[in-house]
Short mmCIF file of C-alpha atoms and ligand atoms in Angstrom, two decimals:
data_model
loop_
_atom_site.label_atom_id
_atom_site.label_comp_id
_atom_site.label_asym_id
_atom_site.label_seq_id
_atom_site.Cartn_x
_atom_site.Cartn_y
_atom_site.Cartn_z
CA MET A 300 9.61 -45.96 18.24
CA SER A 301 7.13 -43.60 19.85
CA THR A 302 8.42 -40.86 22.13
CA GLN A 303 6.97 -42.75 25.08
CA GLU A 304 8.95 -45.89 24.22
CA GLU A 305 12.01 -43.79 23.54
CA SER A 306 11.75 -42.14 26.96
CA LEU A 307 11.18 -45.47 28.66
CA LYS A 308 14.26 -46.92 26.98
CA LYS A 309 16.39 -43.96 28.05
CA PHE A 310 15.00 -44.23 31.56
CA GLN A 311 15.90 -47.92 31.80
CA GLN A 312 19.40 -47.17 30.49
CA ARG A 313 19.90 -44.59 33.22
CA ILE A 314 18.70 -47.09 35.84
CA ASP A 315 20.98 -49.81 34.47
CA ALA A 316 23.92 -47.39 34.58
CA ASP A 317 23.17 -46.88 38.31
CA GLU A 318 22.21 -43.26 37.82
CA LYS A 319 19.83 -41.77 40.36
CA ILE A 320 16.49 -40.39 39.23
CA GLU A 321 15.70 -36.89 40.51
CA PRO A 322 12.24 -35.29 40.98
CA ARG A 323 12.20 -33.27 37.74
CA ASP A 324 13.45 -36.13 35.52
CA TRP A 325 11.16 -38.04 33.19
CA MET A 326 9.89 -41.26 34.77
CA PRO A 327 7.25 -43.87 33.93
CA GLU A 328 3.91 -43.26 35.61
CA ASN A 329 4.16 -46.58 37.43
CA TYR A 330 7.60 -45.76 38.83
CA ARG A 331 6.11 -42.59 40.29
CA LYS A 332 3.02 -44.38 41.62
CA THR A 333 4.98 -47.24 43.17
CA LEU A 334 7.36 -44.88 44.90
CA ILE A 335 4.64 -42.59 46.21
CA ARG A 336 2.91 -45.65 47.66
CA GLN A 337 6.09 -47.13 49.09
CA ILE A 338 7.58 -43.94 50.53
CA SER A 339 4.33 -42.71 52.05
CA GLN A 340 3.69 -46.11 53.64
CA HIS A 341 7.22 -46.09 54.95
CA ALA A 342 6.60 -42.62 56.43
CA HIS A 343 3.34 -43.79 58.03
CA SER A 344 5.19 -46.76 59.55
CA GLU A 345 7.71 -44.48 61.22
CA VAL A 346 4.95 -42.33 62.67
CA ILE A 347 2.64 -45.15 63.81
CA GLY A 348 5.73 -46.93 65.14
CA MET A 349 6.04 -44.26 67.82
CA GLN A 350 2.88 -45.57 69.53
CA PRO A 351 3.96 -48.99 70.81
CA GLU A 352 7.08 -47.43 72.33
CA GLY A 353 5.27 -44.34 73.58
CA ASN A 354 3.27 -46.78 75.71
CA TRP A 355 6.33 -47.25 77.95
CA VAL A 356 7.80 -43.74 78.28
CA LEU A 357 6.04 -43.03 81.58
CA ARG A 358 6.91 -46.47 82.94
CA ALA A 359 10.57 -46.60 81.95
CA PRO A 360 12.56 -48.23 84.76
CA SER A 361 15.11 -45.40 85.15
CA LEU A 362 15.73 -41.84 84.06
CA ARG A 363 18.47 -43.10 81.73
CA ALA A 364 16.09 -45.56 80.11
CA LYS A 365 13.43 -42.88 79.77
CA LYS A 366 15.78 -40.40 78.09
CA ILE A 367 16.95 -43.06 75.65
CA LEU A 368 13.41 -44.15 74.80
CA LEU A 369 12.31 -40.55 74.27
CA ALA A 370 15.28 -39.88 71.98
CA LYS A 371 14.52 -42.99 69.95
CA ILE A 372 10.86 -42.09 69.57
CA GLN A 373 11.83 -38.57 68.53
CA ASP A 374 14.11 -40.07 65.87
CA GLU A 375 11.22 -42.13 64.50
CA GLY A 376 9.13 -38.96 64.20
CA GLY A 377 12.08 -37.42 62.35
CA HIS A 378 12.26 -40.43 60.02
CA GLY A 379 8.59 -39.89 59.23
CA LEU A 380 9.34 -36.27 58.33
CA TYR A 381 12.31 -37.15 56.08
CA LEU A 382 10.12 -39.64 54.27
CA TYR A 383 7.07 -37.42 53.89
CA SER A 384 9.46 -34.84 52.39
CA ALA A 385 10.86 -37.42 49.99
CA ALA A 386 7.32 -38.36 48.89
CA GLU A 387 6.41 -34.68 48.48
CA THR A 388 9.07 -34.35 45.79
CA PHE A 389 6.50 -36.08 43.54
CA GLY A 390 4.04 -33.27 44.18
CA VAL A 391 1.71 -35.11 46.55
CA SER A 392 0.80 -33.15 49.65
CA ARG A 393 1.33 -34.35 53.18
CA ALA A 394 -2.31 -33.70 53.98
CA GLU A 395 -3.31 -36.06 51.17
CA MET A 396 -1.00 -38.79 52.45
CA ILE A 397 -2.28 -38.50 55.99
CA GLN A 398 -5.83 -38.60 54.77
CA GLN A 399 -5.10 -41.83 52.90
CA LEU A 400 -3.62 -43.32 56.06
CA GLN A 401 -6.60 -42.34 58.16
CA GLU A 402 -9.08 -43.65 55.60
CA GLY A 403 -7.25 -46.99 55.55
CA LYS A 404 -6.22 -46.58 51.89
CA ALA A 405 -2.52 -46.46 52.74
CA LYS A 406 -0.96 -49.14 54.91
CA TYR A 407 1.87 -49.07 57.41
CA SER A 408 4.12 -51.85 58.63
CA SER A 409 2.08 -54.57 60.34
CA ILE A 410 4.63 -55.02 63.09
CA PHE A 411 3.21 -51.96 64.84
CA ASN A 412 -0.15 -53.63 65.25
CA TYR A 413 1.22 -55.82 68.02
CA PRO A 414 0.88 -54.67 71.64
CA THR A 415 3.84 -53.85 73.91
CA LEU A 416 3.03 -55.73 77.10
CA THR A 417 6.22 -55.46 79.15
CA TRP A 418 9.42 -53.42 79.37
CA ALA A 419 11.25 -56.26 77.64
CA ASP A 420 9.22 -55.39 74.54
CA MET A 421 11.22 -52.15 74.32
CA GLY A 422 14.30 -54.34 74.08
CA ALA A 423 12.77 -56.71 71.55
CA ILE A 424 11.50 -53.87 69.36
CA GLY A 425 14.81 -51.99 69.29
CA TRP A 426 16.84 -55.10 68.69
CA LEU A 427 14.55 -57.08 66.35
CA VAL A 428 12.21 -54.57 64.72
CA ASP A 429 14.81 -51.85 64.21
CA GLY A 430 17.31 -54.58 63.34
CA ALA A 431 15.05 -55.82 60.57
CA ALA A 432 14.41 -52.23 59.48
CA ILE A 433 18.17 -51.65 59.20
CA VAL A 434 18.59 -54.62 56.85
CA ASN A 435 15.74 -53.34 54.69
CA GLN A 436 16.77 -49.68 54.78
CA THR A 437 20.43 -50.37 54.00
CA MET A 438 19.16 -51.99 50.82
CA LEU A 439 16.82 -49.05 50.12
CA ALA A 440 19.72 -46.59 50.47
CA LYS A 441 20.80 -47.99 47.08
CA CYS A 442 17.38 -47.29 45.55
CA SER A 443 17.29 -45.51 42.18
CA TYR A 444 15.20 -42.55 43.38
CA GLY A 445 17.61 -39.93 44.70
CA PRO A 446 15.51 -38.27 47.43
CA TYR A 447 14.45 -41.66 48.86
CA ALA A 448 17.99 -43.05 48.80
CA ARG A 449 19.32 -39.94 50.54
CA ALA A 450 16.63 -40.08 53.22
CA MET A 451 17.54 -43.73 53.78
CA LEU A 452 21.21 -42.92 54.29
CA ARG A 453 20.32 -40.37 56.94
CA ILE A 454 17.93 -42.82 58.62
CA CYS A 455 20.43 -45.71 58.59
CA LYS A 456 22.94 -43.56 60.46
CA GLU A 457 20.39 -43.07 63.24
CA GLU A 458 19.13 -46.65 63.42
CA GLY A 459 22.39 -48.03 64.80
CA PHE A 460 21.62 -46.52 68.19
CA HIS A 461 18.08 -47.87 68.09
CA GLN A 462 19.17 -51.44 67.63
CA ARG A 463 21.98 -51.28 70.16
CA GLN A 464 19.86 -49.77 72.92
CA GLY A 465 17.35 -52.59 72.35
CA TYR A 466 19.97 -55.31 72.51
CA GLU A 467 21.39 -53.70 75.65
CA ILE A 468 17.96 -53.96 77.33
CA MET A 469 17.67 -57.63 76.32
CA GLY A 470 21.21 -58.37 77.52
CA LYS A 471 20.60 -56.69 80.86
CA MET A 472 17.36 -58.56 81.44
CA MET A 473 18.98 -61.87 80.53
CA ASN A 474 21.55 -61.10 83.21
CA GLY A 475 18.85 -60.32 85.76
CA THR A 476 16.44 -62.30 87.91
CA PRO A 477 14.62 -65.40 86.64
CA ALA A 478 11.48 -63.27 86.25
CA GLN A 479 13.38 -60.77 84.09
CA ARG A 480 14.84 -63.55 81.96
CA GLU A 481 11.41 -64.99 81.49
CA MET A 482 10.09 -61.59 80.48
CA ALA A 483 12.86 -61.17 77.88
CA GLN A 484 12.23 -64.63 76.45
CA ASP A 485 8.52 -63.93 76.28
CA ALA A 486 9.16 -60.72 74.32
CA MET A 487 11.45 -62.68 72.01
CA ASN A 488 8.73 -65.30 71.49
CA ARG A 489 6.15 -62.70 70.57
CA PHE A 490 8.30 -60.49 68.33
CA TRP A 491 10.47 -63.02 66.49
CA TRP A 492 7.99 -64.18 63.87
CA PRO A 493 6.37 -60.79 63.21
CA SER A 494 9.90 -59.40 62.70
CA LEU A 495 10.56 -62.00 60.00
CA MET A 496 7.26 -61.01 58.36
CA MET A 497 8.47 -57.40 58.11
CA PHE A 498 10.37 -58.34 54.94
CA GLY A 499 7.09 -59.10 53.21
CA PRO A 500 5.74 -62.21 51.46
CA PRO A 501 8.10 -64.82 49.97
CA ASP A 502 9.58 -63.95 46.56
CA THR A 503 7.31 -66.49 44.86
CA GLU A 504 4.23 -64.55 46.00
CA SER A 505 5.40 -60.97 46.09
CA ALA A 506 3.16 -58.91 43.82
CA HIS A 507 5.32 -55.88 43.11
CA SER A 508 8.80 -57.33 43.17
CA ALA A 509 9.76 -57.92 39.52
CA GLU A 510 9.07 -54.41 38.27
CA SER A 511 10.52 -52.85 41.40
CA MET A 512 13.72 -54.84 40.95
CA ASN A 513 13.94 -53.81 37.28
CA TRP A 514 13.68 -50.16 38.22
CA LYS A 515 15.93 -50.61 41.26
CA ILE A 516 13.27 -49.40 43.64
CA LYS A 517 14.32 -52.55 45.45
CA VAL A 518 17.72 -54.02 44.78
CA GLU A 519 17.40 -57.24 46.79
CA SER A 520 14.51 -59.63 47.27
CA ASN A 521 12.37 -60.14 50.38
CA ASP A 522 13.72 -63.64 51.00
CA LYS A 523 17.33 -62.61 50.66
CA LEU A 524 16.91 -59.76 53.14
CA ARG A 525 15.02 -61.99 55.58
CA GLN A 526 17.82 -64.56 55.49
CA ARG A 527 20.43 -61.86 56.12
CA PHE A 528 18.50 -60.68 59.17
CA ILE A 529 18.14 -64.20 60.54
CA ASP A 530 21.82 -64.99 60.06
CA ARG A 531 22.82 -61.87 61.96
CA THR A 532 20.28 -62.13 64.73
CA VAL A 533 20.29 -65.81 65.74
CA GLU A 534 23.86 -65.60 66.97
CA GLN A 535 23.05 -62.46 68.96
CA ALA A 536 20.11 -64.27 70.59
CA HIS A 537 22.25 -67.24 71.57
CA HIS A 538 25.00 -64.96 72.83
CA ILE A 539 22.77 -63.60 75.61
CA GLY A 540 21.02 -66.91 76.28
CA LEU A 541 17.76 -66.35 74.43
CA THR A 542 16.06 -69.19 72.61
CA VAL A 543 14.78 -68.54 69.10
CA PRO A 544 11.16 -69.78 69.10
CA ASP A 545 11.58 -71.98 66.02
CA LYS A 546 12.00 -75.74 66.48
CA ASP A 547 13.15 -76.12 62.86
CA LEU A 548 15.99 -73.65 63.19
CA LYS A 549 19.35 -75.19 62.29
CA PHE A 550 22.65 -74.03 60.87
CA ASN A 551 23.57 -75.36 57.45
CA LYS A 552 27.34 -75.63 57.31
CA GLU A 553 27.39 -75.87 53.55
CA THR A 554 25.38 -72.76 52.76
CA MET A 555 26.56 -71.04 55.99
CA HIS A 556 22.97 -69.93 56.59
CA TRP A 557 20.45 -70.59 59.33
CA GLU A 558 17.52 -72.62 58.03
CA PHE A 559 14.19 -71.74 59.58
CA GLY A 560 10.68 -73.14 59.88
CA PRO A 561 7.55 -72.08 57.97
CA ILE A 562 6.24 -68.55 58.55
CA ASN A 563 2.54 -68.21 59.36
CA TRP A 564 1.48 -66.06 56.41
CA ASP A 565 -2.18 -66.34 57.37
CA GLU A 566 -1.38 -64.34 60.47
CA PHE A 567 0.49 -61.81 58.34
CA TRP A 568 -2.45 -61.26 55.98
CA THR A 569 -4.91 -61.08 58.88
CA VAL A 570 -2.93 -58.22 60.37
CA VAL A 571 -2.39 -56.50 57.00
CA LYS A 572 -6.14 -56.62 56.35
CA GLY A 573 -6.79 -54.74 59.57
CA ASN A 574 -7.53 -57.50 62.07
CA GLY A 575 -4.33 -57.55 64.09
CA PRO A 576 -4.43 -57.05 67.85
CA CYS A 577 -3.96 -53.24 67.74
CA ASN A 578 -4.97 -51.98 64.26
CA HIS A 579 -8.02 -50.06 65.53
CA GLN A 580 -6.24 -48.68 68.54
CA ARG A 581 -3.34 -47.36 66.44
CA MET A 582 -5.59 -45.63 63.94
CA ASN A 583 -7.94 -44.17 66.54
CA HIS A 584 -4.96 -42.79 68.41
CA HIS A 585 -3.55 -41.21 65.24
CA ILE A 586 -6.87 -39.61 64.29
CA HIS A 587 -7.55 -38.41 67.82
CA TYR A 588 -4.24 -36.58 68.24
CA HIS A 589 -4.24 -35.35 64.65
CA ASN A 590 -7.59 -33.67 65.28
CA GLU A 591 -6.57 -32.44 68.68
CA GLY A 592 -3.57 -30.71 67.10
CA ALA A 593 -5.62 -29.07 64.33
CA TRP A 594 -5.65 -25.72 66.12
CA VAL A 595 -1.83 -25.61 66.04
CA ARG A 596 -1.80 -26.09 62.26
CA GLU A 597 -4.57 -23.53 61.87
CA ALA A 598 -2.75 -20.98 64.03
CA ALA A 599 0.48 -21.45 62.06
CA SER A 600 -1.41 -21.01 58.78
CA ALA A 601 -3.19 -17.89 60.05
CA TYR A 602 0.15 -16.47 61.11
CA GLU A 603 1.65 -17.25 57.71
CA ARG A 604 -1.25 -15.54 55.94
CA LYS A 605 -0.87 -12.53 58.18
CA ILE A 606 2.86 -12.03 57.58
CA SER A 607 2.60 -12.64 53.84
CA ALA A 608 -0.19 -10.02 53.61
CA ASN A 609 2.15 -7.41 55.09
CA MET B 27 -12.83 -28.05 59.79
CA GLU B 28 -9.58 -29.61 58.65
CA ASN B 29 -7.12 -27.05 57.38
CA LEU B 30 -5.24 -28.50 54.45
CA ASN B 31 -2.73 -25.68 54.24
CA GLN B 32 0.68 -27.24 54.70
CA LEU B 33 2.62 -24.00 55.12
CA THR B 34 5.51 -23.06 52.89
CA GLN B 35 8.01 -25.73 51.91
CA TRP B 36 11.66 -24.99 52.66
CA GLU B 37 14.89 -26.69 51.60
CA VAL B 38 17.50 -27.24 54.28
CA PHE B 39 21.26 -26.98 53.77
CA ILE B 40 23.73 -27.98 56.48
CA GLN B 41 27.33 -26.96 56.99
CA SER B 42 28.84 -29.79 59.01
CA LYS B 43 31.95 -27.96 60.18
CA SER B 44 33.53 -24.56 59.84
CA GLY B 45 34.77 -24.03 56.30
CA SER B 46 32.82 -26.94 54.76
CA PRO B 47 30.34 -26.39 51.95
CA TYR B 48 26.62 -26.26 52.71
CA GLU B 49 24.98 -29.50 51.65
CA HIS B 50 21.34 -30.14 50.90
CA ALA B 51 19.76 -32.28 53.63
CA GLY B 52 16.05 -32.37 52.80
CA SER B 53 12.96 -30.22 53.18
CA LEU B 54 10.36 -29.23 55.73
CA HIS B 55 7.27 -27.07 56.28
CA ALA B 56 7.24 -23.80 58.20
CA ALA B 57 5.29 -20.55 58.44
CA ASP B 58 8.27 -18.19 58.49
CA LYS B 59 12.06 -17.96 58.52
CA SER B 60 12.60 -18.49 62.22
CA MET B 61 10.19 -21.43 62.37
CA ALA B 62 11.99 -22.90 59.36
CA LEU B 63 15.35 -22.59 61.12
CA GLN B 64 14.06 -24.11 64.33
CA ASN B 65 12.38 -26.99 62.54
CA ALA B 66 15.53 -27.58 60.49
CA ARG B 67 17.57 -27.79 63.68
CA ASP B 68 15.13 -30.25 65.29
CA VAL B 69 14.60 -32.43 62.23
CA TYR B 70 18.06 -32.51 60.66
CA THR B 71 20.66 -31.86 63.38
CA ARG B 72 19.82 -33.91 66.46
CA ARG B 73 23.35 -35.31 66.70
CA GLY B 74 25.52 -32.30 66.06
CA GLU B 75 25.44 -32.87 62.28
CA GLY B 76 25.67 -29.13 61.71
CA ARG B 77 27.29 -25.98 62.94
CA SER B 78 25.37 -23.74 60.56
CA LEU B 79 22.11 -23.98 58.60
CA TRP B 80 20.56 -22.37 55.54
CA VAL B 81 16.83 -22.57 54.88
CA VAL B 82 15.48 -21.49 51.49
CA PRO B 83 11.86 -21.47 50.30
CA SER B 84 11.67 -24.39 47.85
CA ASP B 85 10.07 -22.31 45.11
CA CYS B 86 13.12 -20.00 45.09
CA ILE B 87 15.30 -22.82 43.80
CA VAL B 88 15.88 -22.88 40.06
CA ALA B 89 17.10 -26.22 38.72
CA SER B 90 18.45 -27.38 35.37
CA SER B 91 16.72 -30.38 33.90
CA ASN B 92 18.20 -33.78 33.27
CA GLU B 93 16.66 -34.00 29.79
CA ASP B 94 18.57 -30.92 28.65
CA ALA B 95 21.75 -31.81 30.50
CA GLU B 96 23.68 -32.80 27.38
CA GLU B 97 23.15 -29.56 25.47
CA PHE B 98 23.21 -27.45 28.59
CA PHE B 99 26.65 -28.63 29.70
CA ASP B 100 27.96 -29.13 26.20
CA PRO B 101 30.04 -25.90 26.05
CA SER B 102 32.39 -27.23 28.74
CA GLU B 103 32.95 -30.63 27.22
CA ASP B 104 35.49 -29.99 24.43
CA LYS B 105 37.74 -27.61 26.31
CA ILE B 106 40.33 -29.88 27.82
CA TYR B 107 42.80 -27.00 27.61
CA ARG B 108 41.09 -25.82 30.80
CA THR B 109 42.77 -28.63 32.73
CA PRO B 110 46.43 -28.70 33.79
CA ASN B 111 47.21 -32.06 32.19
CA PHE B 112 46.65 -30.62 28.73
CA TYR B 113 50.05 -28.92 28.84
CA LYS B 114 53.45 -30.45 28.25
CA MET B 115 56.04 -29.02 30.56
CA PRO B 116 59.62 -28.41 29.40
CA LYS B 117 61.74 -31.48 30.09
CA GLY B 118 63.34 -31.47 33.53
CA SER B 119 61.25 -28.62 34.98
CA THR B 120 60.20 -29.10 38.60
CA ASN B 121 57.65 -27.79 41.12
CA ILE B 122 55.09 -27.06 38.42
FE1 FE2 C 93 12.93 -45.38 61.94
FE1 FE2 C 94 14.39 -46.93 64.47
#
């Protein structure tokens, strides 16, 4: 056996024994590459995800609602920072990652390319989008890469509030006037399917899954996570009087799962490839404010140079 | 011109309550000690997770490597006489 094969075998044994891999440990090049891609895209999603919600800060219906929304958005910025830090343990710089985002070489979650048209969207995002993120991130907290798993644990602790504040908004609106109920249902109709797409393509078509599962970068499949989310969420929808916009939805008493209709994967790929309703807007916004803040980064660097020269 | 300097990287350790050990939380970027402390507070303790923080420049941390772990920790492995259960107490003795 060559040393490379030997190392690979040892690595797989560590993974199979549920050991965590730490930054200085030997790892296959593809493990490193996959994780850099995944963690940086996860970080970008947290950061871009602040935009659709930021759209409603100045129009929040009460001071309470505004404070909550601000705190949630601040958390998402924090999640981005935890994740950039986790990716940096591989030796990639944050500047590099941001450059890849801005050049369109690194993706972020497609869900954030949908517009937020009404206040009810703040409810739908917290409840559905953060709800789906919780299912995914709880799985990722068991990931084999130590820094990523630890960041996920920290993030999961914070997400509980995000989902609950969203469901509270939806519940309140469903208890309100007919116009408010209609608004909540409309948000549900627009965000339901994109939320299901957040788990990625079906297992039969998922490009990276097999190797990722072997290395415990993922420990559960897209379809399994999607089903878990649906089973949890459908009951919550019914509980507050919302209709799930899926005529094929029915409960299977044998499997104890909700069966659902076909997902429009053409729409998913259209948005992934950059042609969703808000892709350009999101990226332009990111580039604009990144450039506008350049002087702050430059000033901090100049200050650092000055004190280290003394 | 885009400045690619990311500032110094710092590791953050949090003490969650008085008397507890300081635990590693993650890292961040900052230009100096006080900026590192402030950033650590804002990024890692938004919900009262800490009552005290340490920030340490990442390049000051020296770590052992996993590859050498076996040899490195070997000296402690065959010394079970360092644990209390190694000893047989006289029959009937109590409080020991
Ligand atoms: Fe988040
Ligand atoms: Fe969140």
